[in-house]
């Protein structure tokens, strides 16, 4: 690689990194953020509410919403389809069973189209008489944030193309 080609390659790489960083920072600041939950995070409750809900700082889109509640036994304790109303996402809750931590997992879509996922837990302090749903499918509750690798692949393609162009057009 010539000295000039190397300089161009490094310049393009730096530009790609700068653009990628700007895009990522801009996207992150525009995401919907969870501002409260019911039951609250780490709350100790003796009976479960009829629904579990999370409230965000902006209205959510009503598409591609997922929400589950998984009990200390690894079973699903949520029931029915999650529902979005303005900035609030909620799902029905069965009468609870064993004491311990129940974790609410959610995946919603921000007004800007970005997917936001997360979870919080609350604790049941007195055993209930409810029966659980099926065993939770944990593969559906992983982090659904936008992956970074397409940006990296894009930057590599840019750099490769620039180097090739330089080499081919060398006088
Ligand atoms: Cu966003």
PDB file of N, CA and C in Angstrom, residues 13-102:
ATOM      1  N   UNK A  13     -11.470   5.768   7.586  1.00  0.00           N
ATOM      2  CA  UNK A  13     -11.818   5.007   8.780  1.00  0.00           C
ATOM      3  C   UNK A  13     -12.225   5.952   9.916  1.00  0.00           C
ATOM      4  N   UNK A  14     -11.452   7.014  10.108  1.00  0.00           N
ATOM      5  CA  UNK A  14     -11.763   7.986  11.159  1.00  0.00           C
ATOM      6  C   UNK A  14     -13.114   8.643  10.901  1.00  0.00           C
ATOM      7  N   UNK A  15     -13.384   8.982   9.643  1.00  0.00           N
ATOM      8  CA  UNK A  15     -14.660   9.607   9.294  1.00  0.00           C
ATOM      9  C   UNK A  15     -15.803   8.640   9.592  1.00  0.00           C
ATOM     10  N   UNK A  16     -15.624   7.369   9.235  1.00  0.00           N
ATOM     11  CA  UNK A  16     -16.662   6.364   9.464  1.00  0.00           C
ATOM     12  C   UNK A  16     -16.938   6.209  10.956  1.00  0.00           C
ATOM     13  N   UNK A  17     -15.875   6.196  11.748  1.00  0.00           N
ATOM     14  CA  UNK A  17     -16.030   6.058  13.201  1.00  0.00           C
ATOM     15  C   UNK A  17     -16.776   7.266  13.764  1.00  0.00           C
ATOM     16  N   UNK A  18     -16.404   8.469  13.263  1.00  0.00           N
ATOM     17  CA  UNK A  18     -17.046   9.695  13.738  1.00  0.00           C
ATOM     18  C   UNK A  18     -18.533   9.685  13.413  1.00  0.00           C
ATOM     19  N   UNK A  19     -18.866   9.277  12.179  1.00  0.00           N
ATOM     20  CA  UNK A  19     -20.279   9.226  11.768  1.00  0.00           C
ATOM     21  C   UNK A  19     -21.023   8.202  12.618  1.00  0.00           C
ATOM     22  N   UNK A  20     -20.420   7.034  12.793  1.00  0.00           N
ATOM     23  CA  UNK A  20     -21.043   5.975  13.590  1.00  0.00           C
ATOM     24  C   UNK A  20     -21.319   6.423  15.008  1.00  0.00           C
ATOM     25  N   UNK A  21     -20.347   7.106  15.611  1.00  0.00           N
ATOM     26  CA  UNK A  21     -20.496   7.587  16.992  1.00  0.00           C
ATOM     27  C   UNK A  21     -21.618   8.606  17.081  1.00  0.00           C
ATOM     28  N   UNK A  22     -21.672   9.516  16.114  1.00  0.00           N
ATOM     29  CA  UNK A  22     -22.712  10.547  16.105  1.00  0.00           C
ATOM     30  C   UNK A  22     -24.097   9.917  15.990  1.00  0.00           C
ATOM     31  N   UNK A  23     -24.234   8.956  15.047  1.00  0.00           N
ATOM     32  CA  UNK A  23     -25.519   8.290  14.841  1.00  0.00           C
ATOM     33  C   UNK A  23     -25.962   7.576  16.109  1.00  0.00           C
ATOM     34  N   UNK A  24     -25.027   6.844  16.733  1.00  0.00           N
ATOM     35  CA  UNK A  24     -25.360   6.063  17.924  1.00  0.00           C
ATOM     36  C   UNK A  24     -25.798   6.977  19.066  1.00  0.00           C
ATOM     37  N   UNK A  25     -25.056   8.076  19.264  1.00  0.00           N
ATOM     38  CA  UNK A  25     -25.372   9.004  20.348  1.00  0.00           C
ATOM     39  C   UNK A  25     -26.727   9.649  20.107  1.00  0.00           C
ATOM     40  N   UNK A  26     -26.987  10.068  18.860  1.00  0.00           N
ATOM     41  CA  UNK A  26     -28.254  10.710  18.524  1.00  0.00           C
ATOM     42  C   UNK A  26     -29.423   9.775  18.743  1.00  0.00           C
ATOM     43  N   UNK A  27     -29.248   8.499  18.320  1.00  0.00           N
ATOM     44  CA  UNK A  27     -30.322   7.526  18.449  1.00  0.00           C
ATOM     45  C   UNK A  27     -30.618   7.257  19.917  1.00  0.00           C
ATOM     46  N   UNK A  28     -29.558   7.124  20.719  1.00  0.00           N
ATOM     47  CA  UNK A  28     -29.746   6.781  22.123  1.00  0.00           C
ATOM     48  C   UNK A  28     -30.520   7.872  22.857  1.00  0.00           C
ATOM     49  N   UNK A  29     -30.238   9.145  22.533  1.00  0.00           N
ATOM     50  CA  UNK A  29     -30.892  10.235  23.254  1.00  0.00           C
ATOM     51  C   UNK A  29     -32.362  10.367  22.876  1.00  0.00           C
ATOM     52  N   UNK A  30     -32.732   9.809  21.708  1.00  0.00           N
ATOM     53  CA  UNK A  30     -34.112   9.957  21.247  1.00  0.00           C
ATOM     54  C   UNK A  30     -34.996   8.774  21.642  1.00  0.00           C
ATOM     55  N   UNK A  31     -34.407   7.748  22.230  1.00  0.00           N
ATOM     56  CA  UNK A  31     -35.188   6.582  22.627  1.00  0.00           C
ATOM     57  C   UNK A  31     -36.171   6.906  23.741  1.00  0.00           C
ATOM     58  N   UNK A  32     -37.285   6.177  23.720  1.00  0.00           N
ATOM     59  CA  UNK A  32     -38.195   6.239  24.865  1.00  0.00           C
ATOM     60  C   UNK A  32     -37.477   5.632  26.068  1.00  0.00           C
ATOM     61  N   UNK A  33     -37.675   6.234  27.235  1.00  0.00           N
ATOM     62  CA  UNK A  33     -37.058   5.718  28.453  1.00  0.00           C
ATOM     63  C   UNK A  33     -38.143   5.416  29.476  1.00  0.00           C
ATOM     64  N   UNK A  34     -37.984   4.328  30.201  1.00  0.00           N
ATOM     65  CA  UNK A  34     -38.960   3.965  31.227  1.00  0.00           C
ATOM     66  C   UNK A  34     -38.798   4.901  32.416  1.00  0.00           C
ATOM     67  N   UNK A  35     -39.888   5.512  32.844  1.00  0.00           N
ATOM     68  CA  UNK A  35     -39.813   6.466  33.960  1.00  0.00           C
ATOM     69  C   UNK A  35     -40.431   5.904  35.236  1.00  0.00           C
ATOM     70  N   UNK A  36     -41.331   4.917  35.109  1.00  0.00           N
ATOM     71  CA  UNK A  36     -41.885   4.301  36.314  1.00  0.00           C
ATOM     72  C   UNK A  36     -42.437   2.927  35.999  1.00  0.00           C
ATOM     73  N   UNK A  37     -42.752   2.184  37.045  1.00  0.00           N
ATOM     74  CA  UNK A  37     -43.280   0.831  36.884  1.00  0.00           C
ATOM     75  C   UNK A  37     -44.268   0.552  38.007  1.00  0.00           C
ATOM     76  N   UNK A  38     -45.216  -0.343  37.723  1.00  0.00           N
ATOM     77  CA  UNK A  38     -46.193  -0.754  38.725  1.00  0.00           C
ATOM     78  C   UNK A  38     -46.403  -2.269  38.615  1.00  0.00           C
ATOM     79  N   UNK A  39     -46.034  -3.050  39.647  1.00  0.00           N
ATOM     80  CA  UNK A  39     -45.387  -2.645  40.894  1.00  0.00           C
ATOM     81  C   UNK A  39     -44.010  -2.028  40.631  1.00  0.00           C
ATOM     82  N   UNK A  40     -43.591  -1.164  41.546  1.00  0.00           N
ATOM     83  CA  UNK A  40     -42.316  -0.477  41.381  1.00  0.00           C
ATOM     84  C   UNK A  40     -41.146  -1.462  41.430  1.00  0.00           C
ATOM     85  N   UNK A  41     -40.026  -1.023  40.863  1.00  0.00           N
ATOM     86  CA  UNK A  41     -38.811  -1.831  40.886  1.00  0.00           C
ATOM     87  C   UNK A  41     -38.422  -2.126  42.337  1.00  0.00           C
ATOM     88  N   UNK A  42     -38.147  -3.400  42.619  1.00  0.00           N
ATOM     89  CA  UNK A  42     -37.737  -3.870  43.956  1.00  0.00           C
ATOM     90  C   UNK A  42     -38.814  -3.729  45.031  1.00  0.00           C
ATOM     91  N   UNK A  43     -40.055  -3.476  44.618  1.00  0.00           N
ATOM     92  CA  UNK A  43     -41.137  -3.364  45.596  1.00  0.00           C
ATOM     93  C   UNK A  43     -41.398  -4.719  46.238  1.00  0.00           C
ATOM     94  N   UNK A  44     -41.773  -4.709  47.514  1.00  0.00           N
ATOM     95  CA  UNK A  44     -42.186  -5.924  48.208  1.00  0.00           C
ATOM     96  C   UNK A  44     -43.702  -5.870  48.356  1.00  0.00           C
ATOM     97  N   UNK A  45     -44.397  -6.850  47.765  1.00  0.00           N
ATOM     98  CA  UNK A  45     -45.865  -6.830  47.789  1.00  0.00           C
ATOM     99  C   UNK A  45     -46.371  -8.163  48.352  1.00  0.00           C
ATOM    100  N   UNK A  46     -47.558  -8.126  48.967  1.00  0.00           N
ATOM    101  CA  UNK A  46     -48.103  -9.358  49.550  1.00  0.00           C
ATOM    102  C   UNK A  46     -49.115 -10.023  48.620  1.00  0.00           C
ATOM    103  N   UNK A  47     -49.683  -9.232  47.689  1.00  0.00           N
ATOM    104  CA  UNK A  47     -50.525  -9.813  46.633  1.00  0.00           C
ATOM    105  C   UNK A  47     -50.214  -9.089  45.333  1.00  0.00           C
ATOM    106  N   UNK A  48     -50.418  -9.772  44.226  1.00  0.00           N
ATOM    107  CA  UNK A  48     -50.126  -9.176  42.931  1.00  0.00           C
ATOM    108  C   UNK A  48     -51.293  -8.340  42.428  1.00  0.00           C
ATOM    109  N   UNK A  49     -51.018  -7.310  41.627  1.00  0.00           N
ATOM    110  CA  UNK A  49     -52.075  -6.522  40.988  1.00  0.00           C
ATOM    111  C   UNK A  49     -52.656  -7.294  39.795  1.00  0.00           C
ATOM    112  N   UNK A  50     -53.739  -6.783  39.233  1.00  0.00           N
ATOM    113  CA  UNK A  50     -54.354  -7.431  38.078  1.00  0.00           C
ATOM    114  C   UNK A  50     -53.505  -7.277  36.815  1.00  0.00           C
ATOM    115  N   UNK A  51     -52.782  -6.163  36.755  1.00  0.00           N
ATOM    116  CA  UNK A  51     -51.902  -5.916  35.606  1.00  0.00           C
ATOM    117  C   UNK A  51     -50.568  -5.359  36.088  1.00  0.00           C
ATOM    118  N   UNK A  52     -49.541  -5.617  35.266  1.00  0.00           N
ATOM    119  CA  UNK A  52     -48.215  -5.038  35.500  1.00  0.00           C
ATOM    120  C   UNK A  52     -48.009  -4.009  34.403  1.00  0.00           C
ATOM    121  N   UNK A  53     -47.501  -2.826  34.751  1.00  0.00           N
ATOM    122  CA  UNK A  53     -47.336  -1.795  33.719  1.00  0.00           C
ATOM    123  C   UNK A  53     -46.025  -1.042  33.863  1.00  0.00           C
ATOM    124  N   UNK A  54     -45.569  -0.506  32.755  1.00  0.00           N
ATOM    125  CA  UNK A  54     -44.378   0.346  32.722  1.00  0.00           C
ATOM    126  C   UNK A  54     -44.746   1.617  31.969  1.00  0.00           C
ATOM    127  N   UNK A  55     -44.348   2.760  32.513  1.00  0.00           N
ATOM    128  CA  UNK A  55     -44.653   4.046  31.893  1.00  0.00           C
ATOM    129  C   UNK A  55     -43.373   4.671  31.347  1.00  0.00           C
ATOM    130  N   UNK A  56     -43.447   5.169  30.118  1.00  0.00           N
ATOM    131  CA  UNK A  56     -42.283   5.764  29.448  1.00  0.00           C
ATOM    132  C   UNK A  56     -42.427   7.281  29.354  1.00  0.00           C
ATOM    133  N   UNK A  57     -41.361   7.932  28.903  1.00  0.00           N
ATOM    134  CA  UNK A  57     -41.354   9.398  28.836  1.00  0.00           C
ATOM    135  C   UNK A  57     -41.976   9.943  27.560  1.00  0.00           C
ATOM    136  N   UNK A  58     -42.498   9.044  26.709  1.00  0.00           N
ATOM    137  CA  UNK A  58     -43.160   9.493  25.480  1.00  0.00           C
ATOM    138  C   UNK A  58     -44.106   8.388  25.025  1.00  0.00           C
ATOM    139  N   UNK A  59     -45.038   8.732  24.135  1.00  0.00           N
ATOM    140  CA  UNK A  59     -45.951   7.719  23.605  1.00  0.00           C
ATOM    141  C   UNK A  59     -45.173   6.648  22.847  1.00  0.00           C
ATOM    142  N   UNK A  60     -45.650   5.413  22.973  1.00  0.00           N
ATOM    143  CA  UNK A  60     -45.019   4.289  22.290  1.00  0.00           C
ATOM    144  C   UNK A  60     -45.815   3.947  21.044  1.00  0.00           C
ATOM    145  N   UNK A  61     -45.145   3.269  20.100  1.00  0.00           N
ATOM    146  CA  UNK A  61     -45.885   2.722  18.968  1.00  0.00           C
ATOM    147  C   UNK A  61     -46.596   1.459  19.444  1.00  0.00           C
ATOM    148  N   UNK A  62     -47.698   1.140  18.796  1.00  0.00           N
ATOM    149  CA  UNK A  62     -48.499   0.005  19.269  1.00  0.00           C
ATOM    150  C   UNK A  62     -48.097  -1.309  18.604  1.00  0.00           C
ATOM    151  N   UNK A  63     -47.084  -1.260  17.735  1.00  0.00           N
ATOM    152  CA  UNK A  63     -46.669  -2.477  17.028  1.00  0.00           C
ATOM    153  C   UNK A  63     -45.470  -3.139  17.702  1.00  0.00           C
ATOM    154  N   UNK A  64     -45.329  -4.442  17.465  1.00  0.00           N
ATOM    155  CA  UNK A  64     -44.181  -5.227  17.930  1.00  0.00           C
ATOM    156  C   UNK A  64     -43.929  -5.091  19.435  1.00  0.00           C
ATOM    157  N   UNK A  65     -44.979  -5.118  20.205  1.00  0.00           N
ATOM    158  CA  UNK A  65     -44.820  -5.010  21.655  1.00  0.00           C
ATOM    159  C   UNK A  65     -44.804  -6.402  22.269  1.00  0.00           C
ATOM    160  N   UNK A  66     -43.926  -6.580  23.241  1.00  0.00           N
ATOM    161  CA  UNK A  66     -43.854  -7.855  23.959  1.00  0.00           C
ATOM    162  C   UNK A  66     -43.685  -7.559  25.438  1.00  0.00           C
ATOM    163  N   UNK A  67     -44.377  -8.316  26.279  1.00  0.00           N
ATOM    164  CA  UNK A  67     -44.223  -8.134  27.722  1.00  0.00           C
ATOM    165  C   UNK A  67     -44.592  -9.437  28.417  1.00  0.00           C
ATOM    166  N   UNK A  68     -43.714  -9.870  29.314  1.00  0.00           N
ATOM    167  CA  UNK A  68     -43.980 -11.085  30.075  1.00  0.00           C
ATOM    168  C   UNK A  68     -43.593 -10.850  31.531  1.00  0.00           C
ATOM    169  N   UNK A  69     -44.148 -11.669  32.409  1.00  0.00           N
ATOM    170  CA  UNK A  69     -43.726 -11.681  33.806  1.00  0.00           C
ATOM    171  C   UNK A  69     -43.325 -13.123  34.130  1.00  0.00           C
ATOM    172  N   UNK A  70     -42.074 -13.286  34.560  1.00  0.00           N
ATOM    173  CA  UNK A  70     -41.540 -14.616  34.872  1.00  0.00           C
ATOM    174  C   UNK A  70     -41.329 -14.713  36.381  1.00  0.00           C
ATOM    175  N   UNK A  71     -41.847 -15.795  36.979  1.00  0.00           N
ATOM    176  CA  UNK A  71     -41.780 -15.960  38.430  1.00  0.00           C
ATOM    177  C   UNK A  71     -40.502 -16.613  38.901  1.00  0.00           C
ATOM    178  N   UNK A  72     -40.361 -16.763  40.226  1.00  0.00           N
ATOM    179  CA  UNK A  72     -39.165 -17.389  40.802  1.00  0.00           C
ATOM    180  C   UNK A  72     -39.048 -18.860  40.394  1.00  0.00           C
ATOM    181  N   UNK A  73     -40.148 -19.439  39.919  1.00  0.00           N
ATOM    182  CA  UNK A  73     -40.150 -20.840  39.481  1.00  0.00           C
ATOM    183  C   UNK A  73     -39.786 -20.975  38.001  1.00  0.00           C
ATOM    184  N   UNK A  74     -39.519 -19.846  37.311  1.00  0.00           N
ATOM    185  CA  UNK A  74     -39.178 -19.891  35.892  1.00  0.00           C
ATOM    186  C   UNK A  74     -40.391 -20.002  34.988  1.00  0.00           C
ATOM    187  N   UNK A  75     -41.588 -19.942  35.563  1.00  0.00           N
ATOM    188  CA  UNK A  75     -42.808 -20.016  34.758  1.00  0.00           C
ATOM    189  C   UNK A  75     -43.347 -18.624  34.448  1.00  0.00           C
ATOM    190  N   UNK A  76     -44.203 -18.579  33.420  1.00  0.00           N
ATOM    191  CA  UNK A  76     -44.855 -17.323  33.048  1.00  0.00           C
ATOM    192  C   UNK A  76     -46.024 -17.059  33.989  1.00  0.00           C
ATOM    193  N   UNK A  77     -46.090 -15.855  34.536  1.00  0.00           N
ATOM    194  CA  UNK A  77     -47.204 -15.461  35.400  1.00  0.00           C
ATOM    195  C   UNK A  77     -48.008 -14.331  34.774  1.00  0.00           C
ATOM    196  N   UNK A  78     -47.596 -13.857  33.599  1.00  0.00           N
ATOM    197  CA  UNK A  78     -48.400 -12.890  32.855  1.00  0.00           C
ATOM    198  C   UNK A  78     -49.444 -13.674  32.070  1.00  0.00           C
ATOM    199  N   UNK A  79     -50.500 -12.978  31.660  1.00  0.00           N
ATOM    200  CA  UNK A  79     -51.509 -13.650  30.840  1.00  0.00           C
ATOM    201  C   UNK A  79     -52.040 -12.689  29.794  1.00  0.00           C
ATOM    202  N   UNK A  80     -52.358 -13.220  28.643  1.00  0.00           N
ATOM    203  CA  UNK A  80     -52.924 -12.414  27.567  1.00  0.00           C
ATOM    204  C   UNK A  80     -51.872 -11.597  26.834  1.00  0.00           C
ATOM    205  N   UNK A  81     -52.357 -10.779  25.895  1.00  0.00           N
ATOM    206  CA  UNK A  81     -51.479  -9.959  25.071  1.00  0.00           C
ATOM    207  C   UNK A  81     -51.157  -8.652  25.777  1.00  0.00           C
ATOM    208  N   UNK A  82     -49.914  -8.167  25.632  1.00  0.00           N
ATOM    209  CA  UNK A  82     -49.594  -6.849  26.184  1.00  0.00           C
ATOM    210  C   UNK A  82     -50.365  -5.758  25.440  1.00  0.00           C
ATOM    211  N   UNK A  83     -50.548  -4.645  26.123  1.00  0.00           N
ATOM    212  CA  UNK A  83     -51.343  -3.563  25.566  1.00  0.00           C
ATOM    213  C   UNK A  83     -50.591  -2.241  25.718  1.00  0.00           C
ATOM    214  N   UNK A  84     -50.636  -1.421  24.655  1.00  0.00           N
ATOM    215  CA  UNK A  84     -50.009  -0.093  24.727  1.00  0.00           C
ATOM    216  C   UNK A  84     -51.099   0.962  24.730  1.00  0.00           C
ATOM    217  N   UNK A  85     -51.016   1.887  25.704  1.00  0.00           N
ATOM    218  CA  UNK A  85     -51.921   3.039  25.716  1.00  0.00           C
ATOM    219  C   UNK A  85     -51.078   4.270  25.963  1.00  0.00           C
ATOM    220  N   UNK A  86     -50.853   5.066  24.915  1.00  0.00           N
ATOM    221  CA  UNK A  86     -50.000   6.247  25.062  1.00  0.00           C
ATOM    222  C   UNK A  86     -48.611   5.822  25.480  1.00  0.00           C
ATOM    223  N   UNK A  87     -48.131   6.336  26.614  1.00  0.00           N
ATOM    224  CA  UNK A  87     -46.777   6.024  27.065  1.00  0.00           C
ATOM    225  C   UNK A  87     -46.722   4.785  27.971  1.00  0.00           C
ATOM    226  N   UNK A  88     -47.862   4.066  28.124  1.00  0.00           N
ATOM    227  CA  UNK A  88     -47.921   2.954  29.082  1.00  0.00           C
ATOM    228  C   UNK A  88     -48.067   1.612  28.368  1.00  0.00           C
ATOM    229  N   UNK A  89     -47.212   0.658  28.731  1.00  0.00           N
ATOM    230  CA  UNK A  89     -47.361  -0.713  28.249  1.00  0.00           C
ATOM    231  C   UNK A  89     -47.720  -1.571  29.458  1.00  0.00           C
ATOM    232  N   UNK A  90     -48.677  -2.490  29.270  1.00  0.00           N
ATOM    233  CA  UNK A  90     -49.091  -3.329  30.403  1.00  0.00           C
ATOM    234  C   UNK A  90     -49.464  -4.716  29.915  1.00  0.00           C
ATOM    235  N   UNK A  91     -49.482  -5.656  30.857  1.00  0.00           N
ATOM    236  CA  UNK A  91     -49.913  -7.009  30.544  1.00  0.00           C
ATOM    237  C   UNK A  91     -50.640  -7.558  31.768  1.00  0.00           C
ATOM    238  N   UNK A  92     -51.627  -8.439  31.529  1.00  0.00           N
ATOM    239  CA  UNK A  92     -52.386  -9.038  32.627  1.00  0.00           C
ATOM    240  C   UNK A  92     -51.499  -9.938  33.476  1.00  0.00           C
ATOM    241  N   UNK A  93     -51.843 -10.036  34.762  1.00  0.00           N
ATOM    242  CA  UNK A  93     -51.072 -10.864  35.686  1.00  0.00           C
ATOM    243  C   UNK A  93     -52.007 -11.889  36.324  1.00  0.00           C
ATOM    244  N   UNK A  94     -51.579 -13.157  36.314  1.00  0.00           N
ATOM    245  CA  UNK A  94     -52.355 -14.196  37.009  1.00  0.00           C
ATOM    246  C   UNK A  94     -52.272 -13.952  38.505  1.00  0.00           C
ATOM    247  N   UNK A  95     -53.204 -14.545  39.276  1.00  0.00           N
ATOM    248  CA  UNK A  95     -53.000 -14.559  40.722  1.00  0.00           C
ATOM    249  C   UNK A  95     -51.657 -15.247  40.984  1.00  0.00           C
ATOM    250  N   UNK A  96     -50.810 -14.627  41.810  1.00  0.00           N
ATOM    251  CA  UNK A  96     -49.437 -15.126  41.954  1.00  0.00           C
ATOM    252  C   UNK A  96     -49.351 -16.360  42.838  1.00  0.00           C
ATOM    253  N   UNK A  97     -48.190 -17.037  42.811  1.00  0.00           N
ATOM    254  CA  UNK A  97     -47.977 -18.278  43.546  1.00  0.00           C
ATOM    255  C   UNK A  97     -46.850 -18.190  44.554  1.00  0.00           C
ATOM    256  N   UNK A  98     -45.701 -18.782  44.236  1.00  0.00           N
ATOM    257  CA  UNK A  98     -44.606 -18.836  45.202  1.00  0.00           C
ATOM    258  C   UNK A  98     -44.037 -17.461  45.539  1.00  0.00           C
ATOM    259  N   UNK A  99     -43.534 -17.318  46.754  1.00  0.00           N
ATOM    260  CA  UNK A  99     -42.872 -16.077  47.135  1.00  0.00           C
ATOM    261  C   UNK A  99     -41.537 -15.991  46.400  1.00  0.00           C
ATOM    262  N   UNK A 100     -41.047 -14.763  46.263  1.00  0.00           N
ATOM    263  CA  UNK A 100     -39.764 -14.556  45.592  1.00  0.00           C
ATOM    264  C   UNK A 100     -39.883 -13.484  44.537  1.00  0.00           C
ATOM    265  N   UNK A 101     -38.856 -13.407  43.676  1.00  0.00           N
ATOM    266  CA  UNK A 101     -38.788 -12.345  42.683  1.00  0.00           C
ATOM    267  C   UNK A 101     -39.544 -12.693  41.407  1.00  0.00           C
ATOM    268  N   UNK A 102     -40.359 -11.764  40.984  1.00  0.00           N
ATOM    269  CA  UNK A 102     -41.045 -11.844  39.694  1.00  0.00           C
ATOM    270  C   UNK A 102     -40.430 -10.757  38.807  1.00  0.00           C
TER     271      UNK A 102
END
